[in-house]
């Protein structure tokens, strides 16, 4: 009875314990089980394979580009692959943007999280497992079917993220929540790193240098791209095995028996009401608009960046895996760097500095090709007689990955700090809710720009450069905000 009264009054009971307590660790463990899907499938392994070997490979094999200069034909095929991956992200983001905010509000009205998460994890696991049959040519699933599976899994992932994030405040005592959140991110990246290493040692290195085994393990046939296709089933099985501690020990304060339709209906009304109240607080609302723009550009940069380098520099599984581990290491530095910038400059100036840096770093990355660096100013040369990362262009792009990881992570830290500076103290909870919504409401815009600019220009670099528009618009809005030097108590 007390729980029902609390929910009706909008009161949320806080959690107990620390980051390594039973409920805190269970909350963080969820990301150990789920996050490898996003890192392996959406960013580093499957998406580049889909763009390069299925979309691009099928286009080249179709004969549609016959008679074209081989280099130009590969560039056109790569552009089509990049545009297709961007389209998948665009449609998935649009679906999530139209529904996820209301879903979060429904959870605030007593809807149980765990059953909803279980349903979405089951859908995501099945869709992920089916990617094993994503094969170039006509031997496996059709391209529309593969795109459909990726969209379904991406939306399910986003829904689970909304539900999982809404459980954070109940996972531990208030002062321990940053540690719980950070532990979840660390576990998710750690699990993905273990999978990367296993894929390289068991399948990629044996195929190329016949070490540490003479041939790929478990009978995997790399000539049929099975080392890439395996990422889907691997993430599905990992999720099914590892998710149990979350369902057993995580704290779900939703109320059993809460009717679904009224919860969603009231959630819609709540979101609309919150937006109306937000418009009365001009500086906070301007920041939410700015964050909507630059967060969309950031999401597109991360989602399509690995596809771009795979197609443009020809990086394969080993290079992308090393790149992923390398970026994850420097992301830790970025979190510390962001906090230092906030203290030295204030969050508004820190955000302006970070976003300006991201734009410069992005164009630096786009200047790198197999032939030159800095748009032709420096020729690419072979530095080492290595099978991987032996050229100046390879090392230059590793530098780009390091800088993007630092500045992107710092940007997340400064963005959260900015909410505290611009939101009224008694409304910070509501504005953090809007802050989360702002990260999803236009997540389709960046991929849309990449898709259409790539198709229009038939050039991957022009397609990727289009998202700079979102960063510039976000920066312009940030400069108009009158942020306090210190948050009000």
PDB file of C-alpha atoms in Angstrom, residues 79-313:
ATOM      1  CA  UNK A  79      29.599   4.970 -50.416  1.00  0.00           C
ATOM      2  CA  UNK A  80      26.503   2.817 -50.935  1.00  0.00           C
ATOM      3  CA  UNK A  81      27.477   0.633 -47.995  1.00  0.00           C
ATOM      4  CA  UNK A  82      27.988   3.634 -45.722  1.00  0.00           C
ATOM      5  CA  UNK A  83      24.662   5.137 -46.811  1.00  0.00           C
ATOM      6  CA  UNK A  84      22.827   1.878 -46.102  1.00  0.00           C
ATOM      7  CA  UNK A  85      24.236   1.580 -42.577  1.00  0.00           C
ATOM      8  CA  UNK A  86      23.326   5.220 -41.980  1.00  0.00           C
ATOM      9  CA  UNK A  87      19.780   4.464 -43.173  1.00  0.00           C
ATOM     10  CA  UNK A  88      19.466   1.615 -40.665  1.00  0.00           C
ATOM     11  CA  UNK A  89      20.557   3.900 -37.834  1.00  0.00           C
ATOM     12  CA  UNK A  90      18.237   6.636 -39.097  1.00  0.00           C
ATOM     13  CA  UNK A  91      15.096   4.496 -39.090  1.00  0.00           C
ATOM     14  CA  UNK A  92      15.894   2.835 -35.771  1.00  0.00           C
ATOM     15  CA  UNK A  93      16.588   6.224 -34.205  1.00  0.00           C
ATOM     16  CA  UNK A  94      13.377   7.697 -35.580  1.00  0.00           C
ATOM     17  CA  UNK A  95      11.278   4.870 -34.133  1.00  0.00           C
ATOM     18  CA  UNK A  96      12.998   5.221 -30.760  1.00  0.00           C
ATOM     19  CA  UNK A  97      12.644   9.007 -30.769  1.00  0.00           C
ATOM     20  CA  UNK A  98       8.879   8.808 -31.315  1.00  0.00           C
ATOM     21  CA  UNK A  99       8.306   6.288 -28.525  1.00  0.00           C
ATOM     22  CA  UNK A 100      11.134   6.119 -25.966  1.00  0.00           C
ATOM     23  CA  UNK A 101      10.382   9.389 -24.106  1.00  0.00           C
ATOM     24  CA  UNK A 102       6.835   8.270 -23.345  1.00  0.00           C
ATOM     25  CA  UNK A 103       8.100   4.852 -22.314  1.00  0.00           C
ATOM     26  CA  UNK A 104      10.327   6.430 -19.678  1.00  0.00           C
ATOM     27  CA  UNK A 105       7.450   8.483 -18.326  1.00  0.00           C
ATOM     28  CA  UNK A 106       5.293   5.326 -18.103  1.00  0.00           C
ATOM     29  CA  UNK A 107       7.932   3.729 -15.869  1.00  0.00           C
ATOM     30  CA  UNK A 108       7.739   6.778 -13.592  1.00  0.00           C
ATOM     31  CA  UNK A 109       4.061   5.937 -13.163  1.00  0.00           C
ATOM     32  CA  UNK A 110       4.609   2.485 -11.701  1.00  0.00           C
ATOM     33  CA  UNK A 111       5.080   0.222 -14.733  1.00  0.00           C
ATOM     34  CA  UNK A 112       7.348  -2.738 -13.914  1.00  0.00           C
ATOM     35  CA  UNK A 113      10.718  -2.623 -15.679  1.00  0.00           C
ATOM     36  CA  UNK A 114      11.993  -6.196 -15.545  1.00  0.00           C
ATOM     37  CA  UNK A 115       9.237  -7.863 -17.622  1.00  0.00           C
ATOM     38  CA  UNK A 116       9.644  -5.181 -20.284  1.00  0.00           C
ATOM     39  CA  UNK A 117      13.423  -5.583 -20.271  1.00  0.00           C
ATOM     40  CA  UNK A 118      13.102  -9.369 -20.520  1.00  0.00           C
ATOM     41  CA  UNK A 119      10.852  -9.039 -23.571  1.00  0.00           C
ATOM     42  CA  UNK A 120      13.204  -6.635 -25.324  1.00  0.00           C
ATOM     43  CA  UNK A 121      16.298  -8.671 -24.515  1.00  0.00           C
ATOM     44  CA  UNK A 122      14.593 -11.763 -25.947  1.00  0.00           C
ATOM     45  CA  UNK A 123      13.754  -9.893 -29.164  1.00  0.00           C
ATOM     46  CA  UNK A 124      17.272  -8.434 -29.403  1.00  0.00           C
ATOM     47  CA  UNK A 125      18.867 -11.838 -28.748  1.00  0.00           C
ATOM     48  CA  UNK A 126      16.854 -13.593 -31.470  1.00  0.00           C
ATOM     49  CA  UNK A 127      17.528 -10.806 -33.997  1.00  0.00           C
ATOM     50  CA  UNK A 128      21.231 -10.863 -33.123  1.00  0.00           C
ATOM     51  CA  UNK A 129      21.471 -14.655 -33.467  1.00  0.00           C
ATOM     52  CA  UNK A 130      19.855 -14.527 -36.918  1.00  0.00           C
ATOM     53  CA  UNK A 131      22.683 -12.328 -38.232  1.00  0.00           C
ATOM     54  CA  UNK A 132      24.662 -15.558 -38.668  1.00  0.00           C
ATOM     55  CA  UNK A 133      22.707 -15.946 -41.931  1.00  0.00           C
ATOM     56  CA  UNK A 134      23.744 -12.520 -43.216  1.00  0.00           C
ATOM     57  CA  UNK A 135      25.857 -13.701 -46.155  1.00  0.00           C
ATOM     58  CA  UNK A 136      27.006 -11.840 -49.299  1.00  0.00           C
ATOM     59  CA  UNK A 137      25.162 -12.782 -52.468  1.00  0.00           C
ATOM     60  CA  UNK A 138      21.978 -14.822 -52.472  1.00  0.00           C
ATOM     61  CA  UNK A 139      23.086 -17.550 -50.064  1.00  0.00           C
ATOM     62  CA  UNK A 140      21.514 -16.074 -46.937  1.00  0.00           C
ATOM     63  CA  UNK A 141      19.105 -13.403 -45.774  1.00  0.00           C
ATOM     64  CA  UNK A 142      18.107 -10.647 -48.158  1.00  0.00           C
ATOM     65  CA  UNK A 143      19.415  -7.129 -47.549  1.00  0.00           C
ATOM     66  CA  UNK A 144      15.969  -5.811 -46.467  1.00  0.00           C
ATOM     67  CA  UNK A 145      15.722  -8.677 -43.955  1.00  0.00           C
ATOM     68  CA  UNK A 146      19.160  -7.902 -42.536  1.00  0.00           C
ATOM     69  CA  UNK A 147      18.269  -4.225 -42.253  1.00  0.00           C
ATOM     70  CA  UNK A 148      15.018  -5.164 -40.544  1.00  0.00           C
ATOM     71  CA  UNK A 149      16.818  -7.338 -37.986  1.00  0.00           C
ATOM     72  CA  UNK A 150      19.301  -4.559 -37.239  1.00  0.00           C
ATOM     73  CA  UNK A 151      16.502  -1.999 -36.785  1.00  0.00           C
ATOM     74  CA  UNK A 152      14.488  -4.325 -34.512  1.00  0.00           C
ATOM     75  CA  UNK A 153      17.542  -5.103 -32.375  1.00  0.00           C
ATOM     76  CA  UNK A 154      18.579  -1.427 -32.199  1.00  0.00           C
ATOM     77  CA  UNK A 155      15.106  -0.298 -31.060  1.00  0.00           C
ATOM     78  CA  UNK A 156      14.932  -3.121 -28.489  1.00  0.00           C
ATOM     79  CA  UNK A 157      18.347  -2.064 -27.213  1.00  0.00           C
ATOM     80  CA  UNK A 158      17.154   1.535 -26.845  1.00  0.00           C
ATOM     81  CA  UNK A 159      13.962   0.505 -25.033  1.00  0.00           C
ATOM     82  CA  UNK A 160      15.973  -1.611 -22.601  1.00  0.00           C
ATOM     83  CA  UNK A 161      18.286   1.344 -22.044  1.00  0.00           C
ATOM     84  CA  UNK A 162      15.388   3.594 -21.059  1.00  0.00           C
ATOM     85  CA  UNK A 163      14.020   0.973 -18.650  1.00  0.00           C
ATOM     86  CA  UNK A 164      17.441   0.148 -17.200  1.00  0.00           C
ATOM     87  CA  UNK A 165      18.400   3.800 -16.703  1.00  0.00           C
ATOM     88  CA  UNK A 166      15.125   4.430 -14.880  1.00  0.00           C
ATOM     89  CA  UNK A 167      16.217   1.827 -12.297  1.00  0.00           C
ATOM     90  CA  UNK A 168      19.511   3.561 -11.492  1.00  0.00           C
ATOM     91  CA  UNK A 169      18.230   5.749  -8.648  1.00  0.00           C
ATOM     92  CA  UNK A 170      17.080   2.619  -6.792  1.00  0.00           C
ATOM     93  CA  UNK A 171      20.304   0.666  -7.334  1.00  0.00           C
ATOM     94  CA  UNK A 172      22.329   2.258  -4.526  1.00  0.00           C
ATOM     95  CA  UNK A 173      22.418   5.150  -2.080  1.00  0.00           C
ATOM     96  CA  UNK A 174      22.484   8.574  -3.831  1.00  0.00           C
ATOM     97  CA  UNK A 175      26.171   9.330  -3.302  1.00  0.00           C
ATOM     98  CA  UNK A 176      27.134   5.948  -4.794  1.00  0.00           C
ATOM     99  CA  UNK A 177      25.118   6.306  -8.015  1.00  0.00           C
ATOM    100  CA  UNK A 178      27.954   7.832 -10.099  1.00  0.00           C
ATOM    101  CA  UNK A 179      30.089   4.848  -9.131  1.00  0.00           C
ATOM    102  CA  UNK A 180      27.322   2.427 -10.114  1.00  0.00           C
ATOM    103  CA  UNK A 181      26.857   4.154 -13.467  1.00  0.00           C
ATOM    104  CA  UNK A 182      30.583   4.163 -14.153  1.00  0.00           C
ATOM    105  CA  UNK A 183      30.894   0.525 -13.146  1.00  0.00           C
ATOM    106  CA  UNK A 184      28.206  -0.404 -15.671  1.00  0.00           C
ATOM    107  CA  UNK A 185      30.045   1.366 -18.505  1.00  0.00           C
ATOM    108  CA  UNK A 186      33.324  -0.212 -17.447  1.00  0.00           C
ATOM    109  CA  UNK A 187      31.797  -3.702 -17.344  1.00  0.00           C
ATOM    110  CA  UNK A 188      30.143  -3.257 -20.742  1.00  0.00           C
ATOM    111  CA  UNK A 189      33.371  -2.142 -22.393  1.00  0.00           C
ATOM    112  CA  UNK A 190      35.290  -4.844 -20.539  1.00  0.00           C
ATOM    113  CA  UNK A 191      33.004  -7.594 -21.821  1.00  0.00           C
ATOM    114  CA  UNK A 192      33.279  -6.293 -25.374  1.00  0.00           C
ATOM    115  CA  UNK A 193      37.064  -6.144 -25.081  1.00  0.00           C
ATOM    116  CA  UNK A 194      37.184  -9.797 -23.976  1.00  0.00           C
ATOM    117  CA  UNK A 195      35.077 -10.746 -26.997  1.00  0.00           C
ATOM    118  CA  UNK A 196      37.311  -8.726 -29.324  1.00  0.00           C
ATOM    119  CA  UNK A 197      40.406 -10.495 -28.026  1.00  0.00           C
ATOM    120  CA  UNK A 198      38.757 -13.912 -28.331  1.00  0.00           C
ATOM    121  CA  UNK A 199      37.670 -13.242 -31.932  1.00  0.00           C
ATOM    122  CA  UNK A 200      41.150 -12.076 -32.908  1.00  0.00           C
ATOM    123  CA  UNK A 201      43.010 -14.951 -31.226  1.00  0.00           C
ATOM    124  CA  UNK A 202      40.601 -17.709 -32.227  1.00  0.00           C
ATOM    125  CA  UNK A 203      39.668 -16.675 -35.747  1.00  0.00           C
ATOM    126  CA  UNK A 204      41.388 -13.617 -37.247  1.00  0.00           C
ATOM    127  CA  UNK A 205      45.080 -14.234 -36.438  1.00  0.00           C
ATOM    128  CA  UNK A 206      45.003 -17.964 -37.297  1.00  0.00           C
ATOM    129  CA  UNK A 207      43.547 -17.064 -40.683  1.00  0.00           C
ATOM    130  CA  UNK A 208      46.230 -14.468 -41.462  1.00  0.00           C
ATOM    131  CA  UNK A 209      49.444 -15.500 -39.666  1.00  0.00           C
ATOM    132  CA  UNK A 210      48.483 -19.035 -38.492  1.00  0.00           C
ATOM    133  CA  UNK A 211      49.017 -18.094 -34.841  1.00  0.00           C
ATOM    134  CA  UNK A 212      48.190 -19.044 -32.079  1.00  0.00           C
ATOM    135  CA  UNK A 213      46.494 -21.842 -34.075  1.00  0.00           C
ATOM    136  CA  UNK A 214      47.189 -23.072 -37.569  1.00  0.00           C
ATOM    137  CA  UNK A 215      43.588 -22.560 -38.616  1.00  0.00           C
ATOM    138  CA  UNK A 216      40.563 -20.740 -37.225  1.00  0.00           C
ATOM    139  CA  UNK A 217      39.100 -22.457 -34.164  1.00  0.00           C
ATOM    140  CA  UNK A 218      35.886 -24.479 -34.038  1.00  0.00           C
ATOM    141  CA  UNK A 219      35.870 -25.058 -37.771  1.00  0.00           C
ATOM    142  CA  UNK A 220      35.057 -21.438 -38.601  1.00  0.00           C
ATOM    143  CA  UNK A 221      35.439 -20.851 -42.362  1.00  0.00           C
ATOM    144  CA  UNK A 222      36.805 -17.342 -42.864  1.00  0.00           C
ATOM    145  CA  UNK A 223      36.338 -17.602 -46.638  1.00  0.00           C
ATOM    146  CA  UNK A 224      32.600 -17.440 -45.932  1.00  0.00           C
ATOM    147  CA  UNK A 225      32.965 -14.430 -43.614  1.00  0.00           C
ATOM    148  CA  UNK A 226      32.002 -16.549 -40.616  1.00  0.00           C
ATOM    149  CA  UNK A 227      34.371 -14.637 -38.314  1.00  0.00           C
ATOM    150  CA  UNK A 228      32.181 -11.534 -38.865  1.00  0.00           C
ATOM    151  CA  UNK A 229      28.837 -13.325 -38.917  1.00  0.00           C
ATOM    152  CA  UNK A 230      29.710 -15.059 -35.635  1.00  0.00           C
ATOM    153  CA  UNK A 231      29.475 -11.737 -33.778  1.00  0.00           C
ATOM    154  CA  UNK A 232      25.668 -11.940 -33.830  1.00  0.00           C
ATOM    155  CA  UNK A 233      25.269 -15.392 -32.254  1.00  0.00           C
ATOM    156  CA  UNK A 234      28.151 -14.680 -29.865  1.00  0.00           C
ATOM    157  CA  UNK A 235      26.401 -11.584 -28.463  1.00  0.00           C
ATOM    158  CA  UNK A 236      23.088 -13.456 -28.262  1.00  0.00           C
ATOM    159  CA  UNK A 237      24.537 -16.397 -26.320  1.00  0.00           C
ATOM    160  CA  UNK A 238      26.569 -14.086 -24.066  1.00  0.00           C
ATOM    161  CA  UNK A 239      23.404 -12.109 -23.264  1.00  0.00           C
ATOM    162  CA  UNK A 240      21.376 -15.232 -22.479  1.00  0.00           C
ATOM    163  CA  UNK A 241      24.042 -16.609 -20.118  1.00  0.00           C
ATOM    164  CA  UNK A 242      25.091 -13.395 -18.389  1.00  0.00           C
ATOM    165  CA  UNK A 243      21.762 -11.628 -17.842  1.00  0.00           C
ATOM    166  CA  UNK A 244      20.573 -13.802 -14.926  1.00  0.00           C
ATOM    167  CA  UNK A 245      22.169 -11.821 -12.008  1.00  0.00           C
ATOM    168  CA  UNK A 246      20.356  -8.684 -13.147  1.00  0.00           C
ATOM    169  CA  UNK A 247      16.928 -10.295 -13.063  1.00  0.00           C
ATOM    170  CA  UNK A 248      17.716 -12.038  -9.784  1.00  0.00           C
ATOM    171  CA  UNK A 249      19.103  -9.131  -7.752  1.00  0.00           C
ATOM    172  CA  UNK A 250      18.411  -5.751  -9.419  1.00  0.00           C
ATOM    173  CA  UNK A 251      15.814  -3.594  -7.676  1.00  0.00           C
ATOM    174  CA  UNK A 252      12.632  -2.858  -9.644  1.00  0.00           C
ATOM    175  CA  UNK A 253      10.375  -0.427  -7.765  1.00  0.00           C
ATOM    176  CA  UNK A 254       7.598  -0.699 -10.337  1.00  0.00           C
ATOM    177  CA  UNK A 255       4.250  -1.795  -8.956  1.00  0.00           C
ATOM    178  CA  UNK A 256       2.950  -5.221  -9.876  1.00  0.00           C
ATOM    179  CA  UNK A 257      -0.372  -5.040 -11.674  1.00  0.00           C
ATOM    180  CA  UNK A 258       0.066  -1.488 -12.982  1.00  0.00           C
ATOM    181  CA  UNK A 259      -2.133  -1.271 -16.112  1.00  0.00           C
ATOM    182  CA  UNK A 260      -0.011  -0.718 -19.207  1.00  0.00           C
ATOM    183  CA  UNK A 261      -2.292   1.512 -21.303  1.00  0.00           C
ATOM    184  CA  UNK A 262      -3.136   4.035 -18.535  1.00  0.00           C
ATOM    185  CA  UNK A 263       0.566   4.205 -17.599  1.00  0.00           C
ATOM    186  CA  UNK A 264       1.517   5.068 -21.185  1.00  0.00           C
ATOM    187  CA  UNK A 265      -1.384   7.536 -21.509  1.00  0.00           C
ATOM    188  CA  UNK A 266      -0.383   9.337 -18.318  1.00  0.00           C
ATOM    189  CA  UNK A 267       3.247   9.200 -19.437  1.00  0.00           C
ATOM    190  CA  UNK A 268       2.419  11.066 -22.634  1.00  0.00           C
ATOM    191  CA  UNK A 269       0.618  13.732 -20.643  1.00  0.00           C
ATOM    192  CA  UNK A 270       3.540  13.970 -18.227  1.00  0.00           C
ATOM    193  CA  UNK A 271       6.102  14.499 -20.978  1.00  0.00           C
ATOM    194  CA  UNK A 272       3.985  17.231 -22.551  1.00  0.00           C
ATOM    195  CA  UNK A 273       3.548  18.917 -19.169  1.00  0.00           C
ATOM    196  CA  UNK A 274       7.287  18.762 -18.458  1.00  0.00           C
ATOM    197  CA  UNK A 275       8.117  20.283 -21.840  1.00  0.00           C
ATOM    198  CA  UNK A 276       5.674  23.125 -21.181  1.00  0.00           C
ATOM    199  CA  UNK A 277       7.308  23.847 -17.829  1.00  0.00           C
ATOM    200  CA  UNK A 278      10.754  23.631 -19.387  1.00  0.00           C
ATOM    201  CA  UNK A 279       9.856  26.384 -21.830  1.00  0.00           C
ATOM    202  CA  UNK A 280       9.438  28.716 -18.859  1.00  0.00           C
ATOM    203  CA  UNK A 281      13.151  28.281 -18.044  1.00  0.00           C
ATOM    204  CA  UNK A 282      14.811  29.764 -21.075  1.00  0.00           C
ATOM    205  CA  UNK A 283      18.490  29.002 -20.449  1.00  0.00           C
ATOM    206  CA  UNK A 284      17.841  25.373 -19.560  1.00  0.00           C
ATOM    207  CA  UNK A 285      15.622  24.940 -22.603  1.00  0.00           C
ATOM    208  CA  UNK A 286      18.266  26.448 -24.892  1.00  0.00           C
ATOM    209  CA  UNK A 287      20.794  23.986 -23.548  1.00  0.00           C
ATOM    210  CA  UNK A 288      18.451  21.065 -24.229  1.00  0.00           C
ATOM    211  CA  UNK A 289      18.117  22.225 -27.840  1.00  0.00           C
ATOM    212  CA  UNK A 290      21.894  22.526 -28.152  1.00  0.00           C
ATOM    213  CA  UNK A 291      22.379  19.100 -26.643  1.00  0.00           C
ATOM    214  CA  UNK A 292      19.803  17.595 -29.006  1.00  0.00           C
ATOM    215  CA  UNK A 293      21.850  18.833 -31.971  1.00  0.00           C
ATOM    216  CA  UNK A 294      25.371  17.964 -30.921  1.00  0.00           C
ATOM    217  CA  UNK A 295      24.406  14.641 -29.292  1.00  0.00           C
ATOM    218  CA  UNK A 296      22.865  13.579 -32.602  1.00  0.00           C
ATOM    219  CA  UNK A 297      26.071  14.440 -34.420  1.00  0.00           C
ATOM    220  CA  UNK A 298      28.073  12.507 -31.839  1.00  0.00           C
ATOM    221  CA  UNK A 299      25.866   9.424 -32.147  1.00  0.00           C
ATOM    222  CA  UNK A 300      26.197   9.465 -35.933  1.00  0.00           C
ATOM    223  CA  UNK A 301      29.971   9.916 -35.743  1.00  0.00           C
ATOM    224  CA  UNK A 302      30.372   6.905 -33.468  1.00  0.00           C
ATOM    225  CA  UNK A 303      27.857   4.697 -35.296  1.00  0.00           C
ATOM    226  CA  UNK A 304      29.272   5.264 -38.789  1.00  0.00           C
ATOM    227  CA  UNK A 305      32.924   6.017 -37.949  1.00  0.00           C
ATOM    228  CA  UNK A 306      34.067   2.388 -37.923  1.00  0.00           C
ATOM    229  CA  UNK A 307      32.181   1.745 -41.175  1.00  0.00           C
ATOM    230  CA  UNK A 308      33.949   4.722 -42.723  1.00  0.00           C
ATOM    231  CA  UNK A 309      37.460   3.635 -41.778  1.00  0.00           C
ATOM    232  CA  UNK A 310      36.746   0.047 -42.770  1.00  0.00           C
ATOM    233  CA  UNK A 311      35.747   1.147 -46.254  1.00  0.00           C
ATOM    234  CA  UNK A 312      38.107   4.071 -46.749  1.00  0.00           C
ATOM    235  CA  UNK A 313      41.343   2.724 -45.262  1.00  0.00           C
TER     236      UNK A 313
END
